Coordinates of C-alpha atoms in Angstrom, one line a residue:
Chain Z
X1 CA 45.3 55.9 24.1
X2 CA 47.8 56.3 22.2
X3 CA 48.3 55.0 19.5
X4 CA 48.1 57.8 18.7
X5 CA 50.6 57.7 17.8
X6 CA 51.6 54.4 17.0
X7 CA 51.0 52.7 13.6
X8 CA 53.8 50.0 14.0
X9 CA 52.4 47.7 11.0
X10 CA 52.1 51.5 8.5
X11 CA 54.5 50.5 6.0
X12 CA 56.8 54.4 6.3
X13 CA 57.3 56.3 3.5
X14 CA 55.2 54.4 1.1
X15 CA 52.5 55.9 -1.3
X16 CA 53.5 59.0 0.5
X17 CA 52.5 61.5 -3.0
X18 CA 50.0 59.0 -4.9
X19 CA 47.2 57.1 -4.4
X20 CA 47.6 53.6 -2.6
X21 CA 47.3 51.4 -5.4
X22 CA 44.4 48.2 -6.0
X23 CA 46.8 45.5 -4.8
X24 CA 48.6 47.1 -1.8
X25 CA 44.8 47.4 0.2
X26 CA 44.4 45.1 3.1
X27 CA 41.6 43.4 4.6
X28 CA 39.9 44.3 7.7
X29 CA 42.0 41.9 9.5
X30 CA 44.9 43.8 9.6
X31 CA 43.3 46.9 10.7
X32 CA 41.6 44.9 14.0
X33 CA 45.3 43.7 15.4
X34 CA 46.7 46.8 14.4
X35 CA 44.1 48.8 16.6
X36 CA 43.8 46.6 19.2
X37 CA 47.7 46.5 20.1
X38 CA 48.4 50.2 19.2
X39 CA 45.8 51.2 22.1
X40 CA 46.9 49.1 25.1
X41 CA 50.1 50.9 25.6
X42 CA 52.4 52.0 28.4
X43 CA 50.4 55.3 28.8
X44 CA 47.2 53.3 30.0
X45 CA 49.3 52.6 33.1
X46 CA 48.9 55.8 33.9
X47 CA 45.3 56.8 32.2
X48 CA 43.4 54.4 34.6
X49 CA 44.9 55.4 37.7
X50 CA 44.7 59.3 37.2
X51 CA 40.8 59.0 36.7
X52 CA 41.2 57.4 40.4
X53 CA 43.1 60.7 41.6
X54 CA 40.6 62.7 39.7
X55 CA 37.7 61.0 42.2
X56 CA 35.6 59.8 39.2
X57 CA 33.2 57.7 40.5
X58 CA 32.5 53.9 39.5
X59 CA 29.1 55.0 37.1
X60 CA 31.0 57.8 35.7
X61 CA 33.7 55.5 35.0
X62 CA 31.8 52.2 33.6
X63 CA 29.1 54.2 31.4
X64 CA 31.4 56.9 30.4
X65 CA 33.5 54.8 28.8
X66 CA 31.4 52.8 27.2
X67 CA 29.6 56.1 25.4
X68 CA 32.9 57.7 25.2
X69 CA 34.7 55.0 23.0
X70 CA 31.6 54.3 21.7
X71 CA 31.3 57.8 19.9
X72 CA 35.1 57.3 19.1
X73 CA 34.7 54.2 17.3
X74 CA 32.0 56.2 15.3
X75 CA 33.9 59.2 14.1
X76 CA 37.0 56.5 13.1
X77 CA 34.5 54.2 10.6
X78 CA 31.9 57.5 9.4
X79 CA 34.0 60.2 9.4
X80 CA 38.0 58.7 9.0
X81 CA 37.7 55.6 7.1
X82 CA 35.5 57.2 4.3
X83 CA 37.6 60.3 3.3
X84 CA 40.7 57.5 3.7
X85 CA 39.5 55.0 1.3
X86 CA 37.7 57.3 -0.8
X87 CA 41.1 59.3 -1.4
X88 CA 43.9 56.9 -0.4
X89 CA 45.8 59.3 0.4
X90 CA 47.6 60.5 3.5
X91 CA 46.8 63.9 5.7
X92 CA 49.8 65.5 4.7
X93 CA 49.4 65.5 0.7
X94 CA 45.9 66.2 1.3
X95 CA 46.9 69.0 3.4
X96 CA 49.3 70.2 1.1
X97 CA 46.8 70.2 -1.7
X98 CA 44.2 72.6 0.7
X99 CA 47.1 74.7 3.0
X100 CA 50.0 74.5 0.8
X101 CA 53.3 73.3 1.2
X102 CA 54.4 76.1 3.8
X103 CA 51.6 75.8 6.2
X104 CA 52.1 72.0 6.3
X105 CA 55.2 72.7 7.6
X106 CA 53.8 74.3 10.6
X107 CA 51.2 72.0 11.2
X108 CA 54.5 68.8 10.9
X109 CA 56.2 71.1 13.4
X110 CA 53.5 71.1 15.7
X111 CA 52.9 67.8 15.3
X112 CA 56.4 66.4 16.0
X113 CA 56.6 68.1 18.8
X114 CA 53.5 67.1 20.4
X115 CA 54.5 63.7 19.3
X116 CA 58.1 64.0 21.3
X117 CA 56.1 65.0 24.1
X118 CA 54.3 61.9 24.1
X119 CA 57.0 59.7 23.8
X120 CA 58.3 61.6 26.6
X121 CA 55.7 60.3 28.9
X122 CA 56.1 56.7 27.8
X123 CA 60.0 57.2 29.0
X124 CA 58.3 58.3 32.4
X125 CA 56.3 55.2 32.7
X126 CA 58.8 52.8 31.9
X127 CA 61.5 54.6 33.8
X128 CA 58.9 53.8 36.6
X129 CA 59.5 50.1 36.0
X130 CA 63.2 50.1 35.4
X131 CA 63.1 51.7 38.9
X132 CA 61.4 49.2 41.0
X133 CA 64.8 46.8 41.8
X134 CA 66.6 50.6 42.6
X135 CA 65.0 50.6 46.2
X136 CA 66.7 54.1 46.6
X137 CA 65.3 55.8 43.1
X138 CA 62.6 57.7 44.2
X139 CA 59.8 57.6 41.7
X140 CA 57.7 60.8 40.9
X141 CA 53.8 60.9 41.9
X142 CA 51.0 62.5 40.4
X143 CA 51.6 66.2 41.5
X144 CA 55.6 65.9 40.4
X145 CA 56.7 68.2 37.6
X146 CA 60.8 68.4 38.1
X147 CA 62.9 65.7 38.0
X148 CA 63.0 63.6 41.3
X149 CA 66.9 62.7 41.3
X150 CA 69.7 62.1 39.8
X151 CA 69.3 58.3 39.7
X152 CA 65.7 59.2 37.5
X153 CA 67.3 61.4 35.3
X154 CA 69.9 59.0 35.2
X155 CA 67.4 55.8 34.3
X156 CA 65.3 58.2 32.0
X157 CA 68.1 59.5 29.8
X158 CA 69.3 55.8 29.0
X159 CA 65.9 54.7 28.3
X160 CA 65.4 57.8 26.1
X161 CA 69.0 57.3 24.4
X162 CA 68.0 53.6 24.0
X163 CA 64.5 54.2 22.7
X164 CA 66.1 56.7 20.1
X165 CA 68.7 54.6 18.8
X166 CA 66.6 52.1 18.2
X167 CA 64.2 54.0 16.5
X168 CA 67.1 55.2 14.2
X169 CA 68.4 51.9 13.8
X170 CA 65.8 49.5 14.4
X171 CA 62.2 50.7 13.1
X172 CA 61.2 47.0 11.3
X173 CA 62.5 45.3 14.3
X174 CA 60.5 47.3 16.5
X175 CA 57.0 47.2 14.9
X176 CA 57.2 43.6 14.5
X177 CA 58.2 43.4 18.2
X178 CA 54.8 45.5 19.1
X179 CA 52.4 43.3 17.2
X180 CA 54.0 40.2 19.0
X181 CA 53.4 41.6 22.0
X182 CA 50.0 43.1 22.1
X183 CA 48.0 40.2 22.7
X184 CA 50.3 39.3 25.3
X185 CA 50.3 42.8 26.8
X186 CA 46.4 43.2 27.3
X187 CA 46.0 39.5 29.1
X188 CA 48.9 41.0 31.7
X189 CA 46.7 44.2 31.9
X190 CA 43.7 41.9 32.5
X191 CA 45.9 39.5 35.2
X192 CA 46.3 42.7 37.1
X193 CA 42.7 43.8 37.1
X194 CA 41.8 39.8 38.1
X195 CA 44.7 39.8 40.4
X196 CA 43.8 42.9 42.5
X197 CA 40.0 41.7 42.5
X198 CA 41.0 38.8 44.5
X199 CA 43.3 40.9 46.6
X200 CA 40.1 43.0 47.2
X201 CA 37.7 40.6 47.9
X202 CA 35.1 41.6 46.0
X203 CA 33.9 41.8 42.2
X204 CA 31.9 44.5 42.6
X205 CA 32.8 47.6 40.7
X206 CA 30.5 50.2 41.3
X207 CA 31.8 49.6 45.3
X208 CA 35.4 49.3 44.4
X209 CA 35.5 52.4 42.2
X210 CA 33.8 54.7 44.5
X211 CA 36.5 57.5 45.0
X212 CA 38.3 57.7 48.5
X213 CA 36.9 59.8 51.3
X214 CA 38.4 63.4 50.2
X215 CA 39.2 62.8 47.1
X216 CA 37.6 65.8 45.0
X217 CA 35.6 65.0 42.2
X218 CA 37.4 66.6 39.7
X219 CA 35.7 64.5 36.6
X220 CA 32.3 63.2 36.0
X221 CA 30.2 61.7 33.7
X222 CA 30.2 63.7 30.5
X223 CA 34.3 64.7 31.5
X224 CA 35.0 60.8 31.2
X225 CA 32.6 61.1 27.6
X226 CA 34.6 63.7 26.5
X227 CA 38.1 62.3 27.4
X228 CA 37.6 59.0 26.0
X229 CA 35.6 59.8 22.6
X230 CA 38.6 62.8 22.2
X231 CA 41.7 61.5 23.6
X232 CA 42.3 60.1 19.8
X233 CA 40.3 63.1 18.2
X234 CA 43.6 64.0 16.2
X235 CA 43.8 60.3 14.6
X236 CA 39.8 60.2 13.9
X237 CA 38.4 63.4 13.4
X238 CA 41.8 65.3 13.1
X239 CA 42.0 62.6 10.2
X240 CA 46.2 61.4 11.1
X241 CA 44.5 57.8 10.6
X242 CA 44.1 58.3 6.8
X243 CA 47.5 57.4 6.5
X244 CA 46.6 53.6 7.8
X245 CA 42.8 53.4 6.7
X246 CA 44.0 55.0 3.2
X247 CA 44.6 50.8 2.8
X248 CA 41.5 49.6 3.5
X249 CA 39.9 47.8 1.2
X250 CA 36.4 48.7 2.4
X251 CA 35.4 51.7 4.6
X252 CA 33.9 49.4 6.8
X253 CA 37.6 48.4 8.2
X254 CA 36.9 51.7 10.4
X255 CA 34.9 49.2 12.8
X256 CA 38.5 47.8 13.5
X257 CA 38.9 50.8 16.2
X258 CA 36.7 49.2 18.4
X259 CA 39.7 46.8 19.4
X260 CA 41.7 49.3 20.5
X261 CA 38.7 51.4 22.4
X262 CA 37.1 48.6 24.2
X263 CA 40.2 46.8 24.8
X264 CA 42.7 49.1 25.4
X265 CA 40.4 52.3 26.1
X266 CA 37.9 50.2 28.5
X267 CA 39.3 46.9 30.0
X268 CA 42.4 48.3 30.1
X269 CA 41.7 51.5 31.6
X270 CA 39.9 49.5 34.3
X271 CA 42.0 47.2 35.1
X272 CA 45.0 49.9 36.0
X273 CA 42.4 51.6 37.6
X274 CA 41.7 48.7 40.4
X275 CA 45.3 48.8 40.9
X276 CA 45.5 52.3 42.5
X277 CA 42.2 51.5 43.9
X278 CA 43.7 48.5 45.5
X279 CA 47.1 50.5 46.7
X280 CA 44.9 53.2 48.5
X281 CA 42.6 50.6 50.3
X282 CA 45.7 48.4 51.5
X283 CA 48.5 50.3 51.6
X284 CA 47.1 53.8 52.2
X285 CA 48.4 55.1 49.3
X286 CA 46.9 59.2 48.5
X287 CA 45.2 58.4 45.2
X288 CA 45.7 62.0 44.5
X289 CA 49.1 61.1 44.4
X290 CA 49.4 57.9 43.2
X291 CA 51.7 55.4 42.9
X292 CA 54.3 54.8 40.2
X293 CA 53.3 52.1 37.4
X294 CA 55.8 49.9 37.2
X295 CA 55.6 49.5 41.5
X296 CA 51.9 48.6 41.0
X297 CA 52.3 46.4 38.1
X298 CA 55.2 44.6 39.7
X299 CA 53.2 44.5 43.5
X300 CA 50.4 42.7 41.2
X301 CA 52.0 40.1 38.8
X302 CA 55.8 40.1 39.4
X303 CA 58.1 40.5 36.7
X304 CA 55.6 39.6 34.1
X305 CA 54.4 43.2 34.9
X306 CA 58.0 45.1 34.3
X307 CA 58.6 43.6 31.7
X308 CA 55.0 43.9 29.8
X309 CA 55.3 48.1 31.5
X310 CA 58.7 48.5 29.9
X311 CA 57.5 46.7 26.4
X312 CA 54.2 48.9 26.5
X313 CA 56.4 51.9 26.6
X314 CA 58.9 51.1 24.4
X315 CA 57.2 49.2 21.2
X316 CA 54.6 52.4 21.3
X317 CA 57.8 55.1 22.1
X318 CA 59.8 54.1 19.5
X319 CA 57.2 54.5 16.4
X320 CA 56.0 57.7 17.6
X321 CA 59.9 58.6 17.9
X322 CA 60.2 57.6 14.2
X323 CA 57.0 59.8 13.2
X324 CA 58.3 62.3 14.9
X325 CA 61.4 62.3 13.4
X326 CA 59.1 62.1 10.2
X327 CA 56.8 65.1 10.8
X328 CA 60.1 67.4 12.4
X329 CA 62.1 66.3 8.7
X330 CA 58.9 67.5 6.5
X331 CA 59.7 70.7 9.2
X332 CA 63.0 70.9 8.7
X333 CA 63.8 69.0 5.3
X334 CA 67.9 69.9 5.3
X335 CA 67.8 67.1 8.0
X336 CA 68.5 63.7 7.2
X337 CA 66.5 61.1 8.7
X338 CA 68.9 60.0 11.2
X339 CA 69.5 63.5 12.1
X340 CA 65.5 64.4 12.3
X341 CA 65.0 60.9 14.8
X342 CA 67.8 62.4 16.5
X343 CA 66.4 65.2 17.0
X344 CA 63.2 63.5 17.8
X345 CA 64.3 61.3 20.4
X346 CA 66.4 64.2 22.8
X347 CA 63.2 66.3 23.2
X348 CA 61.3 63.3 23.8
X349 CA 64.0 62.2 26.1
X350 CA 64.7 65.4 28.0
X351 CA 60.7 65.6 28.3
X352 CA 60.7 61.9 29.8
X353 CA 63.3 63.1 32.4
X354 CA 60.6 65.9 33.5
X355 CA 57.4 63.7 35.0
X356 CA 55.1 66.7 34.1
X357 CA 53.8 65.2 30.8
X358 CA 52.6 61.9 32.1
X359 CA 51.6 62.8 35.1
X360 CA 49.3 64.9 33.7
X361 CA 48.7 62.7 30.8
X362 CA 44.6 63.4 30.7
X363 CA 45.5 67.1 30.4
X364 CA 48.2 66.9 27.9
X365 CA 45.9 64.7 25.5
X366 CA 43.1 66.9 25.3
X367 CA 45.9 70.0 24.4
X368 CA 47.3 67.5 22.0
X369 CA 43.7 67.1 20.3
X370 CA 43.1 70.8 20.5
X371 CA 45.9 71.9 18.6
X372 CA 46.2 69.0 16.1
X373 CA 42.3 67.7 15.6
X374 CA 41.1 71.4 13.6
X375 CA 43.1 70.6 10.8
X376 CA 40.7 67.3 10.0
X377 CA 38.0 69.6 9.5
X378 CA 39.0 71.2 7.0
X379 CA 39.6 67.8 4.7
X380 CA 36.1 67.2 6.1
X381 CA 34.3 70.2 4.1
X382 CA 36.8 69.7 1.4
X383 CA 36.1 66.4 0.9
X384 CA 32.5 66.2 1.8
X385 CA 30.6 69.7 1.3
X386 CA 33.3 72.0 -1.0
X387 CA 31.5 70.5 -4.5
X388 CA 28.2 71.1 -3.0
X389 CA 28.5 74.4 -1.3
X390 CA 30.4 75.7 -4.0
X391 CA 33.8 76.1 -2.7
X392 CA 37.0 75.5 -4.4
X393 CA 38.4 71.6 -3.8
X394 CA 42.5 71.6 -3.2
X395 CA 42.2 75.7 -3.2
X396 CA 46.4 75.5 -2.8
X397 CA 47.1 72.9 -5.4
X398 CA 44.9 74.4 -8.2
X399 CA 45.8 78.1 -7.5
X400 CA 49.4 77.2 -6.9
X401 CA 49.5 78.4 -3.5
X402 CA 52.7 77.9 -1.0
X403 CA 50.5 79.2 2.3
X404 CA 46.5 79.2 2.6
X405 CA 46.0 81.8 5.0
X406 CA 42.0 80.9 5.4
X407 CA 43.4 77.3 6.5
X408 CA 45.5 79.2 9.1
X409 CA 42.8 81.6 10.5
X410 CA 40.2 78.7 10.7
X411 CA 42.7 76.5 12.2
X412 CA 44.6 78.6 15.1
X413 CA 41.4 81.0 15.7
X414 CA 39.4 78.1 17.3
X415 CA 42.6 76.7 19.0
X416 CA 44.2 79.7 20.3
X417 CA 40.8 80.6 22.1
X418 CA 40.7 77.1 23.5
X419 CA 44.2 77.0 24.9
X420 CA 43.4 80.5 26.4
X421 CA 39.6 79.2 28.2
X422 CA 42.2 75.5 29.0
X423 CA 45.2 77.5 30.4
X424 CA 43.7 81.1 31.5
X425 CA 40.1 79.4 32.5
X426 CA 41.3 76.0 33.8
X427 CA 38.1 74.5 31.3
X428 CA 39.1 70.8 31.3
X429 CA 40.9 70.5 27.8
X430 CA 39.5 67.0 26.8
X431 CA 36.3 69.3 26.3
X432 CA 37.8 71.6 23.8
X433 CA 39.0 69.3 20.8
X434 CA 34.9 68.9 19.4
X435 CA 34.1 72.3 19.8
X436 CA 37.5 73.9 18.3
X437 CA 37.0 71.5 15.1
X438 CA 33.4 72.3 14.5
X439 CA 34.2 76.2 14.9
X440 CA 37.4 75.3 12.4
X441 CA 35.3 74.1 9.3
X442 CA 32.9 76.5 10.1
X443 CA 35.3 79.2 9.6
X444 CA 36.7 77.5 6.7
X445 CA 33.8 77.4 4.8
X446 CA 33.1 80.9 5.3
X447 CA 36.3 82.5 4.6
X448 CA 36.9 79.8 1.5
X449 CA 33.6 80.7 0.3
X450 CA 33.6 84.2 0.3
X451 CA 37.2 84.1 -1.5
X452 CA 35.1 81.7 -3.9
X453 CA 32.5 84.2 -4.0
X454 CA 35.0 87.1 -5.2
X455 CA 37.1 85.3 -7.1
X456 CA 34.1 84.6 -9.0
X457 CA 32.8 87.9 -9.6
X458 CA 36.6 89.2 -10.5
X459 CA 36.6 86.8 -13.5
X460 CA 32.4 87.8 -14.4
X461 CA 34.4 91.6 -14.3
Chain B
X1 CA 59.0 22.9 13.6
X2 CA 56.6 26.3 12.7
X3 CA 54.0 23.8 14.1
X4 CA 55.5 23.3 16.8
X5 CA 56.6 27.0 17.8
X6 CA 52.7 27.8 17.3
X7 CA 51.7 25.4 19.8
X8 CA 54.4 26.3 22.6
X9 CA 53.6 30.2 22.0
X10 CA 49.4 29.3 21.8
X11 CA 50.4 27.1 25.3
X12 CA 51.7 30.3 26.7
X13 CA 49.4 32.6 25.9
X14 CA 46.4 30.3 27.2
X15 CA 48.8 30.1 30.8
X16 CA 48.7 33.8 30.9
X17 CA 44.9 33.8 30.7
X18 CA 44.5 31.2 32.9
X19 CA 47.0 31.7 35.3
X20 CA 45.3 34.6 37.2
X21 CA 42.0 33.0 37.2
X22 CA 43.4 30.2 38.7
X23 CA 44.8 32.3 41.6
X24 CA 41.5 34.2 41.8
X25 CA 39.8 31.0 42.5
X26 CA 42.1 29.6 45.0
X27 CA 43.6 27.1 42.4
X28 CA 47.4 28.9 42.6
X29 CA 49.2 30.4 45.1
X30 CA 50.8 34.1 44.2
X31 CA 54.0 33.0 44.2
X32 CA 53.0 30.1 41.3
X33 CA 50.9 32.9 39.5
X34 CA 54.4 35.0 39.2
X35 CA 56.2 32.1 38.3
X36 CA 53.6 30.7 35.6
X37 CA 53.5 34.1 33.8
X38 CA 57.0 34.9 34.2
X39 CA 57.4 31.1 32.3
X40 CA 55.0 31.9 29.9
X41 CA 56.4 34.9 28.9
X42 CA 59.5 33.7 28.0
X43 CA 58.0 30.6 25.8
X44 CA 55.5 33.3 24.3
X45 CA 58.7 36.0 23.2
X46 CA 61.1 32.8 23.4
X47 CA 59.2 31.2 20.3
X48 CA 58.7 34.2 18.9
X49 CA 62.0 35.2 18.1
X50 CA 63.1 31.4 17.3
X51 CA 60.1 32.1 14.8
X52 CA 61.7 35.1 13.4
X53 CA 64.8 32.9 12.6
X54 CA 63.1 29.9 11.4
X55 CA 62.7 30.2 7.2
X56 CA 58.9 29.5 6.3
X57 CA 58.8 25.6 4.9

């Protein structure tokens, strides 16, 4: 998933305040790489199994997916990749041109810490693989929060520490070192999925990925939909990937996220899937408590495996450490950039020591699209419907405002009523991102239009 | 030389595809599946930093 969070091949810091110009745009070529390695990633170790411990069955699983992604990959080239070549520009000077430069700052807050928490979870999952030769490190499972040990806390903080530095030091380095990998990455994904087939006997998947005998299912059809169209739902309809399509020459370079879904989002998901599946049937593993990763990956293709599990994690850690560093400096702008990576890169370390975030990766997504995805729907009606509903285009730009309170109510109304029915309700989050950003431009348009509407009739006065 | 890196990485790349087919059709042991992709990750990342360092002719 998760590239979320990763756009290693984004040149930083360039055309941040103008529009990209004529000979900086890039062919759709660079836009089907970039997807296709940003998505298969150290967190779909840990994606694939948990739909296992979450008893999905093999239908659910295979169809789901394919809809899911399929409705992803839709909202990326109709919704994204227009509004990102027609304004090549990226969501936080649009932002500040609707919410003002005040509000942005919350919304860079938000984001950089959602981001750290991320990274977080790609510590966990290579930690996982660093691990396996430290026969007395015992790895978390599925249902740990806390810390398991010193020795974990111990491998996590020197990942983490390792993972910032370089991310201070080494950005270029690191992005280059993603792109080389990702082809590489998803044919080891795909040699554990062929490898565990064998082990299984069988090629069947709708037997294979029937869930284990008492294994509550705790997802089905339209849950795996839901997770897989909105696991992304702040980069496409939250609208994060204008900063990458903004370079696209055409709109029609939006197709490019069909690499990453069906790649990483699909085959990917599968394959780390059948290894769980293949650890409860021959080694009695609870699937509702999993087994770590990097142990799987390693039982499956040797040290190929650690090495691709601790690449995964680190080439897509360290750019979402830098953006997060990014997003916390726009927070906090007496930081430097060293100091805001820094900053960046202990909270994502410290939440890599606690398993809680990866192990319940599907949950923390679908909070992560909740809180971040709104936001997109207010460039939506401003950039689609404000000229022909009547409603003022860049309200906080052309009235000179720091702090759009309309942007604010239509933003954290939605949300704060979806993290209340996802925390006080237990309503799966990964169903919550959609509805909160629909309700979000809805209430946009309603408050911006009646402050239209009597701004209007205060000038007729 | 570029040439030559390209084929050595492409080489590895096709070994990691084929390696795990191979096993799943009897053809390789798991012991020689390890060892193949283990080899061909270090001529795919081996050739890719020698690439890094080589200056474009």
């Amino acid at each position: 998933m998760t590239r979320y969070l990763t756009t290693s091949t984004e040149p930083p810091q360039e055309y941040e305040r103008e529009r990209v110009p004529d000979q900086a745009l890039k062919g759709p070529g660079s836009f089907w790489g970039m997807y296709a390695g940003e998505h298969t990633a150290g967190t779909e170790f840990m994606i694939g199994p948990l739909f296992i411990a979450w008893g999905v069955s093999a239908m659910n699983l295979i169809i789901g997916l394919l809809v899911g992604n399929l409705i992803a990959v839709l909202a990326w080239r109709f919704i994204t990749a227009p509004v990102a070549t027609g304004l090549r520009q990226t969501l936080y000077f649009k932002l500040e041109q609707i919410c003002g430069r005040r509000l942005v700052t919350g919304y860079n807050l938000a984001n950089g810490l959602l981001f750290c928490f991320l990274a977080g979870a790609m510590v966990t999952v290579s930690a996982t693989a660093v691990g396996v030769p430290f026969p007395n490190m015992q790895m978390p499972g599925f249902n740990d929060l806390l810390p398991t040990g010193i020795a974990w806390t111990v491998t996590c903080v020197v990942i983490g520490t390792m993972m910032t530095l370089v991310a201070i030091k080494g950005y270029a380095f690191v992005a280059r070192m993603s792109n080389i990998a990702a082809p590489w990455m998803f044919l080891i994904f795909v040699a554990c999925g062929v490898v565990t087939l064998k082990r299984l006997g069988s090629t069947d998947l709708t037997e294979l990925l029937k869930p284990a005998p008492g294994t509550p299912e705790r997802i089905g059809f339209w849950g795996v939909v839901f997770f897989s169209a909105f696991c992304n739902a702040a980069m496409h309809i939250g609208m994060a990937d204008m900063s990458i399509l903004r370079y696209a020459r055409k709109t029609s370079s939006g197709w490019a996220a069909a690499a990453g879904m069906y790649l990483g989002h699909y085959v990917a998901w599968i394959c780390a899937a059948l290894l769980l599946i293949y650890w409860t049937r021959a080694h009695g593993a609870d699937p509702t408590v999993g087994v770590p990763p990097g142990i799987m990956v390693y039982d499956a293709v040797g040290w190929a495996g650690i090495v691709c599990v601790i690449i995964a994690g680190w080439t897509t850690a360290n750019p979402t450490i830098y953006r997060a560093g990014l997003a916390l400096q726009g927070a906090l702008p007496k930081l430097s950039s060293a100091q805001a990576t820094l900053l960046a890169g202990s909270i994502c370390t410290i939440a890599g020591v606690f398993p809680a975030f990866a192990m319940n990766l599907l949950g923390f997504v679908g909070i992560y699209g909740t809180i971040l995805a709104p936001v997109g729907a207010v460039i939506v009606v401003d950039y689609f419907f404000a000229e022909k509903w009547g409603l003022a285009t860049n309200p906080a730009a052309r009235f000179g405002r720091t702090f759009n309170l309309n942007v604010l109510i239509a933003w954290w109304l939605p949300v704060g009523i979806g993290l209340w029915l996802s925390f006080g309700h237990g309503v799966p989050a990964h169903f919550l991102p959609l509805p909160c950003w629909i309700a979000c431009g809805l209430i946009y348009t309603v408050l911006t239009k009646r402050e239209s509407s009597s701004l209007a009739s205060a000038t007729s006065a | 030389m570029r040439l030559a890196l390209s084929l050595i990485s492409g080489l590895a790349l096709l070994i990691t595809a084929v390696a795990p087919l191979l096993f799943f059709f009897d053809q390789l042991s798991e012991a020689g599946l390890r060892n193949l992709l283990l080899i061909a990750m270090l001529g795919w990342f081996g050739t890719a930093v020698i690439r890094e360092r080589v200056p474009a002719e």
